[in-house]
Amino acid sequence: MVKFRFMLIAILLVSASANMSAAWRIVFDRNCLKIVMANTASQKVIEEQHNQRVDTIAAKKQKVELYTVSMATMKELYKLSMENISGFGTESLYYKEIGLCALDILRNVPVLVSTVNRAKFSNRLLCLNELGNLVAETQQLVGNFVNIVNNARIPNPLQGQATAEKKDDGYNLLDRYERLTLANSIYTDL
């Protein structure tokens, strides 16, 4: 019986060791190894490029956020600087600036005309024409400004000259925001 047990154990060990040798055998396939290494390297490059792109997007997003905050701050500071102490609000300083800009343009045009007339160059007539257009545009903008201030009719900029509707502000149909928007557009054009 003891011999039978030893024999059984020996047979089990021999049969198990045959399978165990296959479990510990390592097979190197050069082609497979090359493909795995190439895939790993390309995956690493792709991940590095993706991470770099994500970092640049985050940096640009942060710059946009900083720009937005700074523009909002500048807008508020500009609004505060345009308000005068008397309490008339932003419009009164816009009106003053519009008047000063129009006065500067109309005051400097004769000087420019005399300078252009004295100079000798080929596009003198074109320059004089542009100065005339500048004076006409300034006159139109000042006329629109006077209409806003006097609660008169202002042309609708969305329609042509022949069918331009007029919006009567004699009964204060223009609210404060529309007045400020119109004054700002006139100031920007000047």
PDB file of C-alpha atoms in Angstrom:
ATOM      1  CA  MET A   1       0.000   0.000   0.000  1.00  0.00           C
ATOM      2  CA  VAL A   2       2.808   2.348   0.784  1.00  0.00           C
ATOM      3  CA  LYS A   3       4.384   1.530  -2.543  1.00  0.00           C
ATOM      4  CA  PHE A   4       1.088   2.235  -4.247  1.00  0.00           C
ATOM      5  CA  ARG A   5       0.884   5.664  -2.555  1.00  0.00           C
ATOM      6  CA  PHE A   6       4.423   6.550  -3.567  1.00  0.00           C
ATOM      7  CA  MET A   7       3.724   5.383  -7.066  1.00  0.00           C
ATOM      8  CA  LEU A   8       0.553   7.450  -7.249  1.00  0.00           C
ATOM      9  CA  ILE A   9       2.359  10.535  -5.942  1.00  0.00           C
ATOM     10  CA  ALA A  10       5.195   9.990  -8.409  1.00  0.00           C
ATOM     11  CA  ILE A  11       2.754   9.657 -11.331  1.00  0.00           C
ATOM     12  CA  LEU A  12       0.950  12.835 -10.253  1.00  0.00           C
ATOM     13  CA  LEU A  13       4.229  14.716  -9.944  1.00  0.00           C
ATOM     14  CA  VAL A  14       5.425  13.569 -13.351  1.00  0.00           C
ATOM     15  CA  SER A  15       2.135  14.436 -15.029  1.00  0.00           C
ATOM     16  CA  ALA A  16       1.954  17.797 -13.240  1.00  0.00           C
ATOM     17  CA  SER A  17       5.553  18.671 -13.984  1.00  0.00           C
ATOM     18  CA  ALA A  18       5.031  18.109 -17.716  1.00  0.00           C
ATOM     19  CA  ASN A  19       2.272  20.735 -17.711  1.00  0.00           C
ATOM     20  CA  MET A  20       4.256  23.010 -15.414  1.00  0.00           C
ATOM     21  CA  SER A  21       7.132  23.202 -17.841  1.00  0.00           C
ATOM     22  CA  ALA A  22       4.748  24.575 -20.469  1.00  0.00           C
ATOM     23  CA  ALA A  23       3.491  27.229 -18.032  1.00  0.00           C
ATOM     24  CA  TRP A  24       6.968  28.533 -17.384  1.00  0.00           C
ATOM     25  CA  ARG A  25       8.098  28.586 -20.982  1.00  0.00           C
ATOM     26  CA  ILE A  26       8.424  32.150 -22.446  1.00  0.00           C
ATOM     27  CA  VAL A  27       8.138  32.531 -26.198  1.00  0.00           C
ATOM     28  CA  PHE A  28       9.632  35.586 -27.921  1.00  0.00           C
ATOM     29  CA  ASP A  29       8.102  36.544 -31.238  1.00  0.00           C
ATOM     30  CA  ARG A  30      10.132  39.360 -32.766  1.00  0.00           C
ATOM     31  CA  ASN A  31       7.400  40.547 -35.145  1.00  0.00           C
ATOM     32  CA  CYS A  32       4.817  40.673 -32.362  1.00  0.00           C
ATOM     33  CA  LEU A  33       7.290  42.468 -30.107  1.00  0.00           C
ATOM     34  CA  LYS A  34       7.974  45.087 -32.828  1.00  0.00           C
ATOM     35  CA  ILE A  35       4.264  45.700 -33.355  1.00  0.00           C
ATOM     36  CA  VAL A  36       3.567  46.014 -29.623  1.00  0.00           C
ATOM     37  CA  MET A  37       6.503  48.423 -29.174  1.00  0.00           C
ATOM     38  CA  ALA A  38       5.378  50.506 -32.186  1.00  0.00           C
ATOM     39  CA  ASN A  39       1.788  50.655 -30.889  1.00  0.00           C
ATOM     40  CA  THR A  40       2.987  51.649 -27.429  1.00  0.00           C
ATOM     41  CA  ALA A  41       5.235  54.382 -28.837  1.00  0.00           C
ATOM     42  CA  SER A  42       2.506  55.766 -31.105  1.00  0.00           C
ATOM     43  CA  GLN A  43      -0.011  55.709 -28.255  1.00  0.00           C
ATOM     44  CA  LYS A  44       2.441  57.628 -26.074  1.00  0.00           C
ATOM     45  CA  VAL A  45       2.984  60.245 -28.806  1.00  0.00           C
ATOM     46  CA  ILE A  46      -0.770  60.600 -29.334  1.00  0.00           C
ATOM     47  CA  GLU A  47      -1.375  61.042 -25.601  1.00  0.00           C
ATOM     48  CA  GLU A  48       1.416  63.637 -25.334  1.00  0.00           C
ATOM     49  CA  GLN A  49      -0.025  65.607 -28.264  1.00  0.00           C
ATOM     50  CA  HIS A  50      -3.502  65.399 -26.763  1.00  0.00           C
ATOM     51  CA  ASN A  51      -2.259  66.583 -23.366  1.00  0.00           C
ATOM     52  CA  GLN A  52      -0.362  69.430 -25.012  1.00  0.00           C
ATOM     53  CA  ARG A  53      -3.490  70.472 -26.931  1.00  0.00           C
ATOM     54  CA  VAL A  54      -5.587  70.319 -23.759  1.00  0.00           C
ATOM     55  CA  ASP A  55      -3.010  72.508 -22.002  1.00  0.00           C
ATOM     56  CA  THR A  56      -3.059  75.107 -24.798  1.00  0.00           C
ATOM     57  CA  ILE A  57      -6.868  75.145 -24.793  1.00  0.00           C
ATOM     58  CA  ALA A  58      -6.870  75.656 -21.018  1.00  0.00           C
ATOM     59  CA  ALA A  59      -4.327  78.483 -21.352  1.00  0.00           C
ATOM     60  CA  LYS A  60      -6.406  80.160 -24.076  1.00  0.00           C
ATOM     61  CA  LYS A  61      -9.551  79.762 -21.999  1.00  0.00           C
ATOM     62  CA  GLN A  62      -7.826  81.406 -19.048  1.00  0.00           C
ATOM     63  CA  LYS A  63      -6.659  84.281 -21.281  1.00  0.00           C
ATOM     64  CA  VAL A  64     -10.210  84.766 -22.600  1.00  0.00           C
ATOM     65  CA  GLU A  65     -11.575  84.796 -19.052  1.00  0.00           C
ATOM     66  CA  LEU A  66      -8.978  87.367 -17.988  1.00  0.00           C
ATOM     67  CA  TYR A  67      -9.748  89.456 -21.080  1.00  0.00           C
ATOM     68  CA  THR A  68     -13.476  89.309 -20.371  1.00  0.00           C
ATOM     69  CA  VAL A  69     -12.982  90.374 -16.772  1.00  0.00           C
ATOM     70  CA  SER A  70     -10.637  93.196 -17.750  1.00  0.00           C
ATOM     71  CA  MET A  71     -13.030  94.429 -20.464  1.00  0.00           C
ATOM     72  CA  ALA A  72     -15.941  94.417 -18.025  1.00  0.00           C
ATOM     73  CA  THR A  73     -13.822  96.322 -15.512  1.00  0.00           C
ATOM     74  CA  MET A  74     -12.738  98.836 -18.150  1.00  0.00           C
ATOM     75  CA  LYS A  75     -16.355  99.280 -19.245  1.00  0.00           C
ATOM     76  CA  GLU A  76     -17.463 100.010 -15.697  1.00  0.00           C
ATOM     77  CA  LEU A  77     -14.555 102.395 -15.121  1.00  0.00           C
ATOM     78  CA  TYR A  78     -15.309 104.150 -18.413  1.00  0.00           C
ATOM     79  CA  LYS A  79     -18.944 104.487 -17.422  1.00  0.00           C
ATOM     80  CA  LEU A  80     -17.946 105.915 -14.054  1.00  0.00           C
ATOM     81  CA  SER A  81     -15.510 108.334 -15.685  1.00  0.00           C
ATOM     82  CA  MET A  82     -18.209 109.559 -18.078  1.00  0.00           C
ATOM     83  CA  GLU A  83     -20.541 110.519 -15.246  1.00  0.00           C
ATOM     84  CA  ASN A  84     -20.123 114.031 -14.014  1.00  0.00           C
ATOM     85  CA  ILE A  85     -20.496 115.270 -10.478  1.00  0.00           C
ATOM     86  CA  SER A  86     -23.638 117.307 -11.108  1.00  0.00           C
ATOM     87  CA  GLY A  87     -25.712 114.151 -11.446  1.00  0.00           C
ATOM     88  CA  PHE A  88     -26.811 114.577 -15.047  1.00  0.00           C
ATOM     89  CA  GLY A  89     -25.454 111.153 -15.863  1.00  0.00           C
ATOM     90  CA  THR A  90     -23.427 109.728 -18.657  1.00  0.00           C
ATOM     91  CA  GLU A  91     -25.283 111.481 -21.467  1.00  0.00           C
ATOM     92  CA  SER A  92     -24.176 114.972 -20.506  1.00  0.00           C
ATOM     93  CA  LEU A  93     -20.494 114.128 -20.797  1.00  0.00           C
ATOM     94  CA  TYR A  94     -21.162 112.307 -24.071  1.00  0.00           C
ATOM     95  CA  TYR A  95     -22.867 115.445 -25.344  1.00  0.00           C
ATOM     96  CA  LYS A  96     -19.917 117.567 -24.282  1.00  0.00           C
ATOM     97  CA  GLU A  97     -17.436 115.199 -25.965  1.00  0.00           C
ATOM     98  CA  ILE A  98     -19.533 115.124 -29.155  1.00  0.00           C
ATOM     99  CA  GLY A  99     -19.535 118.910 -29.259  1.00  0.00           C
ATOM    100  CA  LEU A 100     -15.776 119.093 -28.698  1.00  0.00           C
ATOM    101  CA  CYS A 101     -15.075 116.487 -31.402  1.00  0.00           C
ATOM    102  CA  ALA A 102     -17.282 118.252 -33.940  1.00  0.00           C
ATOM    103  CA  LEU A 103     -15.689 121.595 -33.076  1.00  0.00           C
ATOM    104  CA  ASP A 104     -12.192 120.140 -33.480  1.00  0.00           C
ATOM    105  CA  ILE A 105     -13.073 118.683 -36.870  1.00  0.00           C
ATOM    106  CA  LEU A 106     -14.660 121.877 -38.158  1.00  0.00           C
ATOM    107  CA  ARG A 107     -11.826 123.976 -36.746  1.00  0.00           C
ATOM    108  CA  ASN A 108      -9.061 121.840 -38.292  1.00  0.00           C
ATOM    109  CA  VAL A 109     -10.572 121.383 -41.772  1.00  0.00           C
ATOM    110  CA  PRO A 110      -9.651 124.912 -43.028  1.00  0.00           C
ATOM    111  CA  VAL A 111      -6.071 124.375 -41.870  1.00  0.00           C
ATOM    112  CA  LEU A 112      -5.962 121.054 -43.702  1.00  0.00           C
ATOM    113  CA  VAL A 113      -7.462 122.588 -46.854  1.00  0.00           C
ATOM    114  CA  SER A 114      -4.810 125.316 -46.924  1.00  0.00           C
ATOM    115  CA  THR A 115      -2.071 122.736 -46.307  1.00  0.00           C
ATOM    116  CA  VAL A 116      -3.354 120.530 -49.134  1.00  0.00           C
ATOM    117  CA  ASN A 117      -3.622 123.517 -51.490  1.00  0.00           C
ATOM    118  CA  ARG A 118      -0.009 124.524 -50.790  1.00  0.00           C
ATOM    119  CA  ALA A 119       1.353 121.007 -51.259  1.00  0.00           C
ATOM    120  CA  LYS A 120       2.168 119.675 -54.697  1.00  0.00           C
ATOM    121  CA  PHE A 121       1.177 116.059 -55.148  1.00  0.00           C
ATOM    122  CA  SER A 122      -0.942 114.070 -57.563  1.00  0.00           C
ATOM    123  CA  ASN A 123      -3.957 113.235 -55.368  1.00  0.00           C
ATOM    124  CA  ARG A 124      -4.726 116.752 -54.165  1.00  0.00           C
ATOM    125  CA  LEU A 125      -8.270 116.771 -55.572  1.00  0.00           C
ATOM    126  CA  LEU A 126      -8.986 113.421 -53.948  1.00  0.00           C
ATOM    127  CA  CYS A 127      -7.803 114.784 -50.586  1.00  0.00           C
ATOM    128  CA  LEU A 128      -9.967 117.893 -50.943  1.00  0.00           C
ATOM    129  CA  ASN A 129     -12.944 115.699 -51.839  1.00  0.00           C
ATOM    130  CA  GLU A 130     -12.350 113.536 -48.751  1.00  0.00           C
ATOM    131  CA  LEU A 131     -12.159 116.658 -46.569  1.00  0.00           C
ATOM    132  CA  GLY A 132     -15.477 117.814 -48.031  1.00  0.00           C
ATOM    133  CA  ASN A 133     -16.990 114.409 -47.291  1.00  0.00           C
ATOM    134  CA  LEU A 134     -15.636 114.627 -43.746  1.00  0.00           C
ATOM    135  CA  VAL A 135     -17.303 118.010 -43.234  1.00  0.00           C
ATOM    136  CA  ALA A 136     -20.604 116.716 -44.668  1.00  0.00           C
ATOM    137  CA  GLU A 137     -20.527 113.634 -42.450  1.00  0.00           C
ATOM    138  CA  THR A 138     -19.708 115.754 -39.410  1.00  0.00           C
ATOM    139  CA  GLN A 139     -22.603 118.069 -40.249  1.00  0.00           C
ATOM    140  CA  GLN A 140     -24.962 115.089 -40.544  1.00  0.00           C
ATOM    141  CA  LEU A 141     -23.777 113.624 -37.233  1.00  0.00           C
ATOM    142  CA  VAL A 142     -24.143 116.974 -35.477  1.00  0.00           C
ATOM    143  CA  GLY A 143     -27.649 117.267 -36.945  1.00  0.00           C
ATOM    144  CA  ASN A 144     -28.543 113.840 -35.554  1.00  0.00           C
ATOM    145  CA  PHE A 145     -27.063 114.877 -32.229  1.00  0.00           C
ATOM    146  CA  VAL A 146     -29.163 118.048 -32.154  1.00  0.00           C
ATOM    147  CA  ASN A 147     -32.246 115.968 -32.941  1.00  0.00           C
ATOM    148  CA  ILE A 148     -31.519 113.669 -30.012  1.00  0.00           C
ATOM    149  CA  VAL A 149     -30.958 116.548 -27.614  1.00  0.00           C
ATOM    150  CA  ASN A 150     -34.027 118.492 -28.743  1.00  0.00           C
ATOM    151  CA  ASN A 151     -36.377 115.473 -28.604  1.00  0.00           C
ATOM    152  CA  ALA A 152     -36.953 115.816 -32.325  1.00  0.00           C
ATOM    153  CA  ARG A 153     -37.320 113.205 -35.015  1.00  0.00           C
ATOM    154  CA  ILE A 154     -34.398 110.933 -35.799  1.00  0.00           C
ATOM    155  CA  PRO A 155     -34.068 108.814 -38.961  1.00  0.00           C
ATOM    156  CA  ASN A 156     -34.382 105.062 -38.749  1.00  0.00           C
ATOM    157  CA  PRO A 157     -30.956 103.731 -39.811  1.00  0.00           C
ATOM    158  CA  LEU A 158     -32.389 100.382 -40.945  1.00  0.00           C
ATOM    159  CA  GLN A 159     -34.311 101.811 -43.906  1.00  0.00           C
ATOM    160  CA  GLY A 160     -33.312 103.740 -47.010  1.00  0.00           C
ATOM    161  CA  GLN A 161     -33.408 107.517 -47.299  1.00  0.00           C
ATOM    162  CA  ALA A 162     -36.557 107.552 -49.442  1.00  0.00           C
ATOM    163  CA  THR A 163     -38.639 105.492 -47.015  1.00  0.00           C
ATOM    164  CA  ALA A 164     -36.859 106.368 -43.785  1.00  0.00           C
ATOM    165  CA  GLU A 165     -39.304 106.396 -40.926  1.00  0.00           C
ATOM    166  CA  LYS A 166     -38.936 109.054 -38.288  1.00  0.00           C
ATOM    167  CA  LYS A 167     -39.314 108.216 -34.643  1.00  0.00           C
ATOM    168  CA  ASP A 168     -40.817 111.156 -32.813  1.00  0.00           C
ATOM    169  CA  ASP A 169     -39.348 111.732 -29.392  1.00  0.00           C
ATOM    170  CA  GLY A 170     -41.429 114.781 -28.571  1.00  0.00           C
ATOM    171  CA  TYR A 171     -43.233 112.692 -25.971  1.00  0.00           C
ATOM    172  CA  ASN A 172     -40.031 111.004 -24.732  1.00  0.00           C
ATOM    173  CA  LEU A 173     -40.525 107.825 -26.737  1.00  0.00           C
ATOM    174  CA  LEU A 174     -36.760 107.291 -26.686  1.00  0.00           C
ATOM    175  CA  ASP A 175     -35.693 105.782 -23.419  1.00  0.00           C
ATOM    176  CA  ARG A 176     -32.398 106.527 -21.710  1.00  0.00           C
ATOM    177  CA  TYR A 177     -30.663 103.470 -23.165  1.00  0.00           C
ATOM    178  CA  GLU A 178     -31.644 104.403 -26.748  1.00  0.00           C
ATOM    179  CA  ARG A 179     -30.430 107.955 -26.218  1.00  0.00           C
ATOM    180  CA  LEU A 180     -27.134 106.720 -24.814  1.00  0.00           C
ATOM    181  CA  THR A 181     -26.755 104.213 -27.659  1.00  0.00           C
ATOM    182  CA  LEU A 182     -27.387 106.884 -30.293  1.00  0.00           C
ATOM    183  CA  ALA A 183     -25.033 109.317 -28.568  1.00  0.00           C
ATOM    184  CA  ASN A 184     -22.365 106.631 -28.357  1.00  0.00           C
ATOM    185  CA  SER A 185     -22.718 105.763 -32.063  1.00  0.00           C
ATOM    186  CA  ILE A 186     -22.450 109.449 -33.016  1.00  0.00           C
ATOM    187  CA  TYR A 187     -19.440 109.870 -30.727  1.00  0.00           C
ATOM    188  CA  THR A 188     -17.803 106.778 -32.251  1.00  0.00           C
ATOM    189  CA  ASP A 189     -18.392 108.027 -35.803  1.00  0.00           C
ATOM    190  CA  LEU A 190     -16.955 111.427 -34.949  1.00  0.00           C
TER     191      LEU A 190
END
